[in-house]
CSV table of N, CA and C and ligand atoms in Angstrom, one decimal:
chain,number,residue,atom,x,y,z
A,251,MET,N,28.6,89.7,34.9
A,251,MET,CA,29.6,90.4,35.6
A,251,MET,C,29.1,90.6,37.0
A,252,LYS,N,27.9,91.2,37.0
A,252,LYS,CA,27.3,91.5,38.3
A,252,LYS,C,27.2,90.3,39.2
A,253,LYS,N,26.8,89.3,38.5
A,253,LYS,CA,26.6,88.0,39.3
A,253,LYS,C,27.9,87.5,39.9
A,254,LEU,N,29.0,87.7,39.0
A,254,LEU,CA,30.3,87.2,39.5
A,254,LEU,C,30.8,88.0,40.6
A,255,LEU,N,30.5,89.4,40.6
A,255,LEU,CA,30.9,90.3,41.7
A,255,LEU,C,30.1,89.7,43.0
A,256,ALA,N,28.9,89.5,42.9
A,256,ALA,CA,28.0,89.1,44.0
A,256,ALA,C,28.6,87.8,44.6
A,257,VAL,N,29.0,87.0,43.7
A,257,VAL,CA,29.5,85.7,44.2
A,257,VAL,C,30.8,85.9,45.0
A,258,SER,N,31.7,86.7,44.3
A,258,SER,CA,32.9,86.9,45.1
A,258,SER,C,32.7,87.6,46.4
A,259,ALA,N,31.8,88.5,46.4
A,259,ALA,CA,31.5,89.2,47.7
A,259,ALA,C,31.1,88.2,48.6
A,260,ALA,N,30.2,87.4,48.3
A,260,ALA,CA,29.7,86.4,49.0
A,260,ALA,C,30.8,85.5,49.6
A,261,LEU,N,31.7,85.2,48.7
A,261,LEU,CA,32.9,84.3,49.1
A,261,LEU,C,33.8,85.0,50.2
A,262,VAL,N,33.9,86.4,49.9
A,262,VAL,CA,34.8,87.1,50.9
A,262,VAL,C,34.1,87.1,52.2
A,263,ALA,N,32.7,87.4,52.2
A,263,ALA,CA,32.1,87.4,53.4
A,263,ALA,C,32.2,86.1,54.2
A,264,LEU,N,32.0,85.1,53.4
A,264,LEU,CA,32.0,83.7,53.9
A,264,LEU,C,33.4,83.5,54.6
A,265,THR,N,34.5,83.8,53.9
A,265,THR,CA,35.9,83.5,54.5
A,265,THR,C,36.0,84.3,55.7
A,266,VAL,N,35.6,85.5,55.7
A,266,VAL,CA,35.8,86.4,56.9
A,266,VAL,C,35.0,85.9,58.1
A,267,PHE,N,33.7,85.5,57.8
A,267,PHE,CA,32.8,85.0,58.9
A,267,PHE,C,33.2,83.6,59.4
A,268,ALA,N,33.7,82.9,58.3
A,268,ALA,CA,33.9,81.5,58.8
A,268,ALA,C,35.2,81.3,59.5
A,269,ALA,N,36.1,82.3,59.4
A,269,ALA,CA,37.4,82.1,60.1
A,269,ALA,C,37.0,82.2,61.5
A,270,PRO,N,37.7,81.4,62.2
A,270,PRO,CA,37.5,81.4,63.8
A,270,PRO,C,38.1,82.6,64.3
A,271,PRO,N,37.6,83.2,65.3
A,271,PRO,CA,38.0,84.5,65.9
A,271,PRO,C,39.5,84.4,66.3
A,272,LYS,N,39.9,83.3,66.9
A,272,LYS,CA,41.3,83.1,67.3
A,272,LYS,C,42.0,81.9,66.5
A,273,ALA,N,43.1,82.1,66.1
A,273,ALA,CA,43.8,81.2,65.3
A,273,ALA,C,43.9,79.8,66.3
A,274,LYS,N,44.3,80.0,67.5
A,274,LYS,CA,44.6,78.8,68.2
A,274,LYS,C,43.7,78.7,69.5
A,275,ALA,N,43.2,77.6,69.8
A,275,ALA,CA,42.3,77.3,71.0
A,275,ALA,C,43.3,77.4,72.2
A,276,PRO,N,42.8,78.0,73.3
A,276,PRO,CA,43.8,78.1,74.4
A,276,PRO,C,44.2,76.7,74.8
A,277,GLU,N,45.4,76.7,75.4
A,277,GLU,CA,45.8,75.4,75.8
A,277,GLU,C,44.9,74.8,76.8
A,278,ALA,N,44.9,73.5,77.0
A,278,ALA,CA,44.0,72.9,77.9
A,278,ALA,C,44.4,73.4,79.4
A,279,ALA,N,43.4,73.6,80.2
A,279,ALA,CA,43.7,74.1,81.6
A,279,ALA,C,44.8,73.3,82.2
A,280,PRO,N,45.5,73.9,83.1
A,280,PRO,CA,46.5,73.1,83.7
A,280,PRO,C,45.7,72.0,84.6
A,281,ALA,N,46.3,70.8,84.5
A,281,ALA,CA,45.7,69.6,85.0
A,281,ALA,C,45.0,69.9,86.3
A,282,ALA,N,43.6,69.7,86.3
A,282,ALA,CA,42.6,69.8,87.4
A,282,ALA,C,43.1,70.7,88.5
A,283,ALA,N,42.9,71.9,88.6
A,283,ALA,CA,43.3,72.8,89.6
A,283,ALA,C,42.9,72.1,90.9
A,284,LYS,N,43.8,72.1,91.8
A,284,LYS,CA,43.6,71.4,93.1
A,284,LYS,C,42.6,72.2,93.9
A,285,PHE,N,41.7,71.7,94.6
A,285,PHE,CA,40.7,72.3,95.5
A,285,PHE,C,41.6,72.8,96.7
A,286,THR,N,41.3,74.0,97.0
A,286,THR,CA,42.0,74.6,98.3
A,286,THR,C,40.9,75.3,99.1
A,287,ILE,N,41.0,75.1,100.4
A,287,ILE,CA,40.1,75.8,101.3
A,287,ILE,C,40.6,77.3,101.4
A,288,THR,N,39.7,78.2,101.1
A,288,THR,CA,40.1,79.6,101.1
A,288,THR,C,39.5,80.5,102.3
A,289,GLY,N,38.7,79.9,103.0
A,289,GLY,CA,37.9,80.7,104.1
A,289,GLY,C,38.7,81.5,105.0
A,290,ASP,N,37.9,82.2,106.0
A,290,ASP,CA,38.5,83.0,107.0
A,290,ASP,C,38.3,82.2,108.3
A,291,PRO,N,39.4,81.8,108.9
A,291,PRO,CA,39.2,81.0,110.1
A,291,PRO,C,38.6,81.6,111.2
A,292,ALA,N,38.9,82.9,111.3
A,292,ALA,CA,38.3,83.7,112.4
A,292,ALA,C,36.8,83.7,112.4
A,293,LYS,N,36.2,83.9,111.2
A,293,LYS,CA,34.8,83.9,111.0
A,293,LYS,C,34.4,82.4,111.2
A,294,GLY,N,35.1,81.5,110.7
A,294,GLY,CA,34.7,80.1,110.8
A,294,GLY,C,34.6,79.7,112.3
A,295,GLN,N,35.4,80.2,113.2
A,295,GLN,CA,35.5,79.8,114.5
A,295,GLN,C,34.1,80.1,115.3
A,296,VAL,N,33.4,81.2,114.9
A,296,VAL,CA,32.2,81.6,115.5
A,296,VAL,C,31.1,80.6,115.2
A,297,LYS,N,31.1,80.2,113.9
A,297,LYS,CA,30.1,79.2,113.5
A,297,LYS,C,30.4,77.8,114.1
A,298,PHE,N,31.7,77.6,114.2
A,298,PHE,CA,32.1,76.2,114.6
A,298,PHE,C,31.6,76.0,116.1
A,299,LYS,N,31.9,77.2,116.9
A,299,LYS,CA,31.5,77.1,118.3
A,299,LYS,C,30.0,76.9,118.3
A,300,GLU,N,29.3,77.5,117.5
A,300,GLU,CA,27.8,77.5,117.5
A,300,GLU,C,27.3,76.1,117.0
A,301,LEU,N,27.8,75.6,115.9
A,301,LEU,CA,27.1,74.4,115.3
A,301,LEU,C,27.9,73.1,115.5
A,302,CYS,N,29.1,73.1,115.7
A,302,CYS,CA,29.9,72.0,115.6
A,302,CYS,C,30.6,71.5,116.9
A,303,SER,N,30.8,72.5,117.9
A,303,SER,CA,31.5,72.0,119.0
A,303,SER,C,30.9,71.1,119.9
A,304,ALA,N,29.6,71.0,119.9
A,304,ALA,CA,28.9,70.0,120.8
A,304,ALA,C,29.5,68.5,120.5
A,305,CYS,N,29.8,68.3,119.2
A,305,CYS,CA,30.3,67.0,119.1
A,305,CYS,C,32.0,67.1,118.9
A,306,HIS,N,32.4,68.1,118.1
A,306,HIS,CA,33.9,68.1,117.8
A,306,HIS,C,34.7,68.8,118.9
A,307,GLY,N,34.1,69.5,119.8
A,307,GLY,CA,34.8,70.1,120.9
A,307,GLY,C,35.2,71.5,120.3
A,308,GLU,N,35.3,72.5,121.3
A,308,GLU,CA,35.6,73.8,120.8
A,308,GLU,C,37.0,74.0,120.0
A,309,LEU,N,37.9,73.1,120.4
A,309,LEU,CA,39.3,73.1,119.7
A,309,LEU,C,39.4,72.0,118.7
A,310,GLY,N,38.1,71.4,118.5
A,310,GLY,CA,38.2,70.3,117.4
A,310,GLY,C,38.9,69.0,117.8
A,311,LYS,N,38.9,68.8,119.0
A,311,LYS,CA,39.7,67.5,119.4
A,311,LYS,C,38.9,66.3,119.3
A,312,GLY,N,37.6,66.4,119.1
A,312,GLY,CA,36.7,65.3,119.1
A,312,GLY,C,36.1,65.1,120.3
A,313,ASP,N,36.2,66.0,121.3
A,313,ASP,CA,35.8,65.7,122.7
A,313,ASP,C,34.7,66.7,123.2
A,314,GLY,N,33.8,67.0,122.2
A,314,GLY,CA,32.7,67.8,122.7
A,314,GLY,C,31.7,67.1,123.6
A,315,PRO,N,30.8,67.8,124.3
A,315,PRO,CA,30.0,67.0,125.3
A,315,PRO,C,29.1,65.9,124.6
A,316,ALA,N,28.8,66.0,123.4
A,316,ALA,CA,27.9,65.1,122.7
A,316,ALA,C,28.8,63.9,122.1
A,317,SER,N,30.1,64.1,122.2
A,317,SER,CA,30.9,63.0,121.5
A,317,SER,C,30.9,61.6,122.3
A,318,ALA,N,30.5,61.6,123.5
A,318,ALA,CA,30.6,60.4,124.2
A,318,ALA,C,29.6,59.4,123.6
A,319,ALA,N,28.5,59.9,123.0
A,319,ALA,CA,27.5,59.1,122.3
A,319,ALA,C,27.8,58.7,120.9
A,320,LEU,N,28.9,59.1,120.4
A,320,LEU,CA,29.3,59.0,119.0
A,320,LEU,C,30.2,57.8,118.8
A,321,THR,N,29.8,56.9,117.8
A,321,THR,CA,30.7,55.9,117.3
A,321,THR,C,30.6,55.8,115.9
A,322,PRO,N,31.7,56.2,115.1
A,322,PRO,CA,32.9,56.5,115.5
A,322,PRO,C,33.0,57.9,116.1
A,323,LYS,N,34.0,58.2,116.8
A,323,LYS,CA,34.2,59.5,117.3
A,323,LYS,C,34.7,60.4,116.3
A,324,PRO,N,34.5,61.7,116.3
A,324,PRO,CA,35.0,62.5,115.2
A,324,PRO,C,36.6,62.5,115.4
A,325,ALA,N,37.3,62.8,114.2
A,325,ALA,CA,38.7,62.8,114.3
A,325,ALA,C,39.2,64.1,115.2
A,326,ASN,N,40.5,64.1,115.6
A,326,ASN,CA,41.0,65.2,116.4
A,326,ASN,C,41.6,66.1,115.3
A,327,PHE,N,40.9,67.2,115.1
A,327,PHE,CA,41.4,68.2,114.1
A,327,PHE,C,42.7,68.8,114.4
A,328,ALA,N,43.1,68.7,115.7
A,328,ALA,CA,44.4,69.3,116.1
A,328,ALA,C,45.6,68.4,115.8
A,329,ASP,N,45.2,67.2,115.5
A,329,ASP,CA,46.3,66.2,115.3
A,329,ASP,C,46.9,66.4,113.9
A,330,ALA,N,48.2,66.7,113.9
A,330,ALA,CA,48.8,67.2,112.6
A,330,ALA,C,48.9,65.9,111.6
A,331,ALA,N,49.2,64.8,112.2
A,331,ALA,CA,49.3,63.6,111.3
A,331,ALA,C,48.0,63.2,110.7
A,332,HIS,N,47.0,63.4,111.5
A,332,HIS,CA,45.6,63.2,110.9
A,332,HIS,C,45.3,64.2,109.8
A,333,ALA,N,45.5,65.5,110.1
A,333,ALA,CA,45.3,66.6,109.3
A,333,ALA,C,46.0,66.4,107.9
A,334,ALA,N,47.2,65.8,108.0
A,334,ALA,CA,48.0,65.7,106.8
A,334,ALA,C,47.5,64.6,106.0
A,335,SER,N,46.7,63.6,106.6
A,335,SER,CA,46.2,62.5,105.9
A,335,SER,C,44.9,62.8,105.1
A,336,VAL,N,44.4,63.9,105.3
A,336,VAL,CA,43.1,64.3,104.6
A,336,VAL,C,43.2,65.5,103.7
A,337,THR,N,42.5,65.5,102.6
A,337,THR,CA,42.7,66.6,101.8
A,337,THR,C,41.6,67.8,102.0
A,338,ASP,N,41.9,69.0,101.5
A,338,ASP,CA,41.0,70.1,101.8
A,338,ASP,C,39.6,69.8,101.3
A,339,GLU,N,39.7,69.0,100.1
A,339,GLU,CA,38.4,68.7,99.4
A,339,GLU,C,37.5,67.8,100.3
A,340,TYR,N,38.2,66.8,100.8
A,340,TYR,CA,37.5,65.9,101.7
A,340,TYR,C,36.9,66.6,102.9
A,341,ILE,N,37.7,67.6,103.5
A,341,ILE,CA,37.2,68.3,104.7
A,341,ILE,C,36.0,69.1,104.3
A,342,TYR,N,36.1,69.8,103.2
A,342,TYR,CA,35.1,70.6,102.7
A,342,TYR,C,33.8,69.9,102.4
A,343,ASN,N,34.0,68.7,101.7
A,343,ASN,CA,32.9,67.9,101.3
A,343,ASN,C,32.3,67.2,102.5
A,344,MET,N,33.1,66.8,103.6
A,344,MET,CA,32.4,66.2,104.8
A,344,MET,C,31.5,67.4,105.3
A,345,ILE,N,32.0,68.6,105.4
A,345,ILE,CA,31.2,69.6,106.0
A,345,ILE,C,29.9,70.0,105.1
A,346,LYS,N,30.1,70.1,103.9
A,346,LYS,CA,28.9,70.4,102.9
A,346,LYS,C,28.0,69.3,102.7
A,347,GLU,N,28.4,68.1,102.4
A,347,GLU,CA,27.6,66.9,102.1
A,347,GLU,C,27.3,66.1,103.3
A,348,GLY,N,28.2,66.0,104.3
A,348,GLY,CA,28.0,65.3,105.5
A,348,GLY,C,28.6,64.0,105.4
A,349,GLY,N,28.6,63.1,106.4
A,349,GLY,CA,29.4,61.9,106.6
A,349,GLY,C,28.8,60.7,105.6
A,350,ALA,N,27.5,60.5,105.7
A,350,ALA,CA,26.8,59.6,104.7
A,350,ALA,C,27.1,59.7,103.3
A,351,ALA,N,27.1,60.9,102.7
A,351,ALA,CA,27.4,61.2,101.4
A,351,ALA,C,28.9,60.8,101.0
A,352,ASN,N,29.8,60.7,102.1
A,352,ASN,CA,31.1,60.6,102.0
A,352,ASN,C,31.6,59.2,102.5
A,353,GLY,N,30.7,58.3,102.6
A,353,GLY,CA,31.0,56.9,103.1
A,353,GLY,C,31.4,56.9,104.6
A,354,LYS,N,31.0,57.9,105.3
A,354,LYS,CA,31.3,58.0,106.8
A,354,LYS,C,30.1,58.1,107.6
A,355,SER,N,30.3,58.2,109.0
A,355,SER,CA,29.1,58.3,109.9
A,355,SER,C,28.1,59.3,109.5
A,356,ALA,N,26.8,58.9,109.4
A,356,ALA,CA,25.7,59.8,109.3
A,356,ALA,C,25.4,60.8,110.4
A,357,MET,N,26.2,60.5,111.5
A,357,MET,CA,26.1,61.4,112.7
A,357,MET,C,26.6,62.8,112.3
A,358,MET,N,27.6,62.7,111.3
A,358,MET,CA,28.1,64.0,110.8
A,358,MET,C,27.1,64.4,109.7
A,359,ALA,N,26.3,65.5,110.1
A,359,ALA,CA,25.2,65.9,109.1
A,359,ALA,C,25.8,66.9,107.9
A,360,PRO,N,25.1,66.9,106.9
A,360,PRO,CA,25.4,67.8,105.8
A,360,PRO,C,25.0,69.2,106.3
A,361,TRP,N,25.9,70.2,106.0
A,361,TRP,CA,25.6,71.5,106.5
A,361,TRP,C,25.3,72.6,105.4
A,362,LYS,N,25.1,72.0,104.2
A,362,LYS,CA,24.9,72.9,103.1
A,362,LYS,C,23.6,73.7,103.2
A,363,ALA,N,22.6,73.1,103.9
A,363,ALA,CA,21.4,73.9,104.0
A,363,ALA,C,21.5,75.2,105.0
A,364,SER,N,22.4,74.9,106.0
A,364,SER,CA,22.5,76.0,107.1
A,364,SER,C,23.6,77.0,106.7
A,365,LEU,N,24.5,76.5,105.9
A,365,LEU,CA,25.8,77.4,105.8
A,365,LEU,C,25.9,77.7,104.3
A,366,ASN,N,26.2,78.9,103.9
A,366,ASN,CA,26.3,79.2,102.5
A,366,ASN,C,27.8,79.0,102.0
A,367,GLU,N,28.1,79.1,100.8
A,367,GLU,CA,29.5,78.8,100.3
A,367,GLU,C,30.6,79.3,101.1
A,368,ALA,N,30.5,80.6,101.4
A,368,ALA,CA,31.5,81.4,102.1
A,368,ALA,C,31.6,80.9,103.5
A,369,GLN,N,30.5,80.7,104.2
A,369,GLN,CA,30.5,80.1,105.6
A,369,GLN,C,31.1,78.7,105.6
A,370,LEU,N,30.8,77.8,104.5
A,370,LEU,CA,31.4,76.5,104.6
A,370,LEU,C,32.9,76.6,104.5
A,371,MET,N,33.4,77.5,103.6
A,371,MET,CA,34.7,77.7,103.4
A,371,MET,C,35.4,78.3,104.8
A,372,ASP,N,34.7,79.1,105.4
A,372,ASP,CA,35.1,79.6,106.7
A,372,ASP,C,35.3,78.5,107.7
A,373,VAL,N,34.3,77.8,108.0
A,373,VAL,CA,34.4,76.7,109.0
A,373,VAL,C,35.5,75.7,108.5
A,374,ALA,N,35.6,75.4,107.3
A,374,ALA,CA,36.6,74.5,106.9
A,374,ALA,C,38.0,75.0,107.1
A,375,ALA,N,38.2,76.4,107.0
A,375,ALA,CA,39.4,77.0,107.2
A,375,ALA,C,39.7,77.0,108.7
A,376,TYR,N,38.7,77.1,109.5
A,376,TYR,CA,38.9,77.0,110.9
A,376,TYR,C,39.4,75.6,111.4
A,377,VAL,N,38.7,74.5,110.7
A,377,VAL,CA,39.1,73.2,111.0
A,377,VAL,C,40.7,73.0,110.7
A,378,ARG,N,40.9,73.5,109.5
A,378,ARG,CA,42.4,73.4,109.0
A,378,ARG,C,43.3,74.2,110.0
A,379,SER,N,42.8,75.4,110.4
A,379,SER,CA,43.7,76.1,111.4
A,379,SER,C,44.1,75.4,112.6
A,380,LEU,N,43.2,74.5,113.0
A,380,LEU,CA,43.4,73.9,114.3
A,380,LEU,C,44.6,73.0,114.4
A,381,SER,N,45.0,72.5,113.3
A,381,SER,CA,46.2,71.6,113.2
A,381,SER,C,47.4,72.4,113.0
A,382,LYS,N,47.2,73.6,112.5
A,382,LYS,CA,48.4,74.4,112.2
A,382,LYS,C,48.9,75.1,113.6
A,383,SER,N,47.9,75.3,114.5
A,383,SER,CA,48.3,76.0,115.7
A,383,SER,C,48.9,75.0,116.7
A,384,ALA,N,49.4,73.9,116.2
A,384,ALA,CA,49.9,72.9,117.0
A,384,ALA,C,51.2,73.5,117.6
A,385,ALA,N,51.8,74.6,117.0
A,385,ALA,CA,52.8,75.2,117.6
A,385,ALA,C,52.4,76.5,117.9
A,386,PRO,N,52.0,76.7,119.3
A,386,PRO,CA,51.3,78.1,119.7
A,386,PRO,C,52.4,79.3,119.6
A,387,ALA,N,51.9,80.4,119.6
A,387,ALA,CA,52.7,81.6,119.6
A,387,ALA,C,53.8,81.6,120.6
A,388,ALA,N,53.5,80.9,121.6
A,388,ALA,CA,54.5,80.9,122.8
A,388,ALA,C,55.7,80.1,122.5
A,389,ALA,N,55.5,79.0,121.7
A,389,ALA,CA,56.5,78.2,121.4
A,389,ALA,C,57.8,78.8,121.0
A,390,PRO,N,58.9,78.3,121.4
A,390,PRO,CA,60.3,78.9,120.8
A,390,PRO,C,60.4,78.6,119.4
A,391,ALA,N,60.4,79.7,118.5
A,391,ALA,CA,60.5,79.4,117.1
A,391,ALA,C,61.9,79.5,116.6
A,392,ALA,N,62.9,80.1,117.4
A,392,ALA,CA,64.1,80.2,116.9
A,392,ALA,C,64.9,78.8,116.4
A,393,ASP,N,64.9,77.9,117.3
A,393,ASP,CA,65.6,76.7,116.9
A,393,ASP,C,64.8,75.8,115.9
A,394,LYS,N,63.6,76.3,115.5
A,394,LYS,CA,62.9,75.5,114.5
A,394,LYS,C,63.2,75.9,113.1
A,395,LYS,N,64.0,76.9,113.0
A,395,LYS,CA,64.2,77.6,111.7
A,395,LYS,C,64.7,76.6,110.5
A,396,ALA,N,65.6,75.8,110.9
A,396,ALA,CA,66.2,75.0,109.9
A,396,ALA,C,65.9,73.6,110.3
A,397,PRO,N,64.8,73.1,109.6
A,397,PRO,CA,64.4,71.7,110.0
A,397,PRO,C,65.4,70.7,109.4
A,398,THR,N,65.8,69.8,110.1
A,398,THR,CA,66.7,68.7,109.7
A,398,THR,C,66.0,67.6,109.2
A,399,LYS,N,66.5,67.0,108.1
A,399,LYS,CA,65.8,65.9,107.5
A,399,LYS,C,66.1,64.7,108.3
A,400,LYS,N,65.1,63.8,108.4
A,400,LYS,CA,65.1,62.6,109.2
A,400,LYS,C,65.2,61.4,108.3
B,167,HEC,C1,26.2,65.5,115.9
B,167,HEC,C2,27.6,65.6,116.1
B,167,HEC,C3,28.4,66.3,115.0
B,167,HEC,C4,28.2,67.7,114.6
B,167,HEC,C5,27.2,68.6,115.4
B,167,HEC,C6,29.2,67.9,113.7
B,167,HEC,N1,29.9,66.9,113.4
B,167,HEC,FE1,31.5,66.8,112.1
B,167,HEC,N2,31.6,64.8,112.5
B,167,HEC,C7,30.9,64.1,113.4
B,167,HEC,C8,31.2,62.7,113.4
B,167,HEC,C9,30.9,61.6,114.3
B,167,HEC,C10,32.4,62.5,112.4
B,167,HEC,C11,33.2,61.5,112.0
B,167,HEC,C12,32.5,60.7,110.9
B,167,HEC,C13,33.3,59.5,110.6
B,167,HEC,O1,34.6,59.3,110.7
B,167,HEC,O2,32.7,58.4,110.2
B,167,HEC,C14,32.6,63.9,111.9
B,167,HEC,C15,33.4,64.2,110.9
B,167,HEC,C16,33.7,65.5,110.5
B,167,HEC,C17,34.8,65.9,109.6
B,167,HEC,C18,35.7,64.9,108.8
B,167,HEC,C19,36.9,64.8,109.8
B,167,HEC,C20,38.0,63.9,109.3
B,167,HEC,O3,39.1,64.4,109.3
B,167,HEC,O4,37.7,62.8,109.0
B,167,HEC,C21,34.7,67.3,109.5
B,167,HEC,C22,35.6,68.1,108.6
B,167,HEC,C23,33.6,67.7,110.3
B,167,HEC,N3,33.1,66.7,110.9
B,167,HEC,C24,33.3,69.0,110.4
B,167,HEC,C25,32.2,69.5,111.1
B,167,HEC,C26,31.8,70.8,111.1
B,167,HEC,C27,32.5,72.0,110.5
B,167,HEC,C28,30.7,70.9,111.9
B,167,HEC,C29,29.8,72.1,112.2
B,167,HEC,C30,29.3,72.9,111.0
B,167,HEC,C31,30.3,69.6,112.3
B,167,HEC,N4,31.4,68.7,111.9
B,167,HEC,C32,29.3,69.2,113.1
B,167,HEC,C33,29.9,64.6,114.2
B,167,HEC,C34,29.3,65.9,114.2
């Protein structure tokens, strides 16, 4: 009898501990969360001026003093059509890993050794902000409210 008790106790213990803590595994994460640049463009601007403007130009138009020597020339970050053609992930990776790692010009150096994650995000956010400022504060906003489909 004692033996039977011990066995059933062991069985109970087994069932309790063998039971998975949760009945259902959580649903698979929503299809690969899209990479988004989350930095602070104002902070990024400071670093950009310091590290990037020689080639990219202060406003990222690809016209910095050193750009004359570059082939290919850096893209114009203020060009909305170009900006729309590249992803946040590409922009971020170009800055972090450099041109060579992304099949582009090695003249675009990797910056991961000089900028930490937050700073990389900040400069990336500044790069992104340049194409968004295509409509300056002074631009008449009123008649742009209802965009017509073309
Ligand atoms: C020595 C010059 C030089 C410096 C300094 C430089 N870049 Fe570049 N960068 C380039 C060149 C050249 C390219 C174009 C590479 C190509 O298209 O093959 C480029 C490409 C890029 C791109 C990809 C743009 C696109 O839309 O294709 C980003 C983003 C970028 N640079 C950001 C930065 C940032 C941010 C810094 C400063 C932290 C920086 N670069 C510093 C030369 C430079």
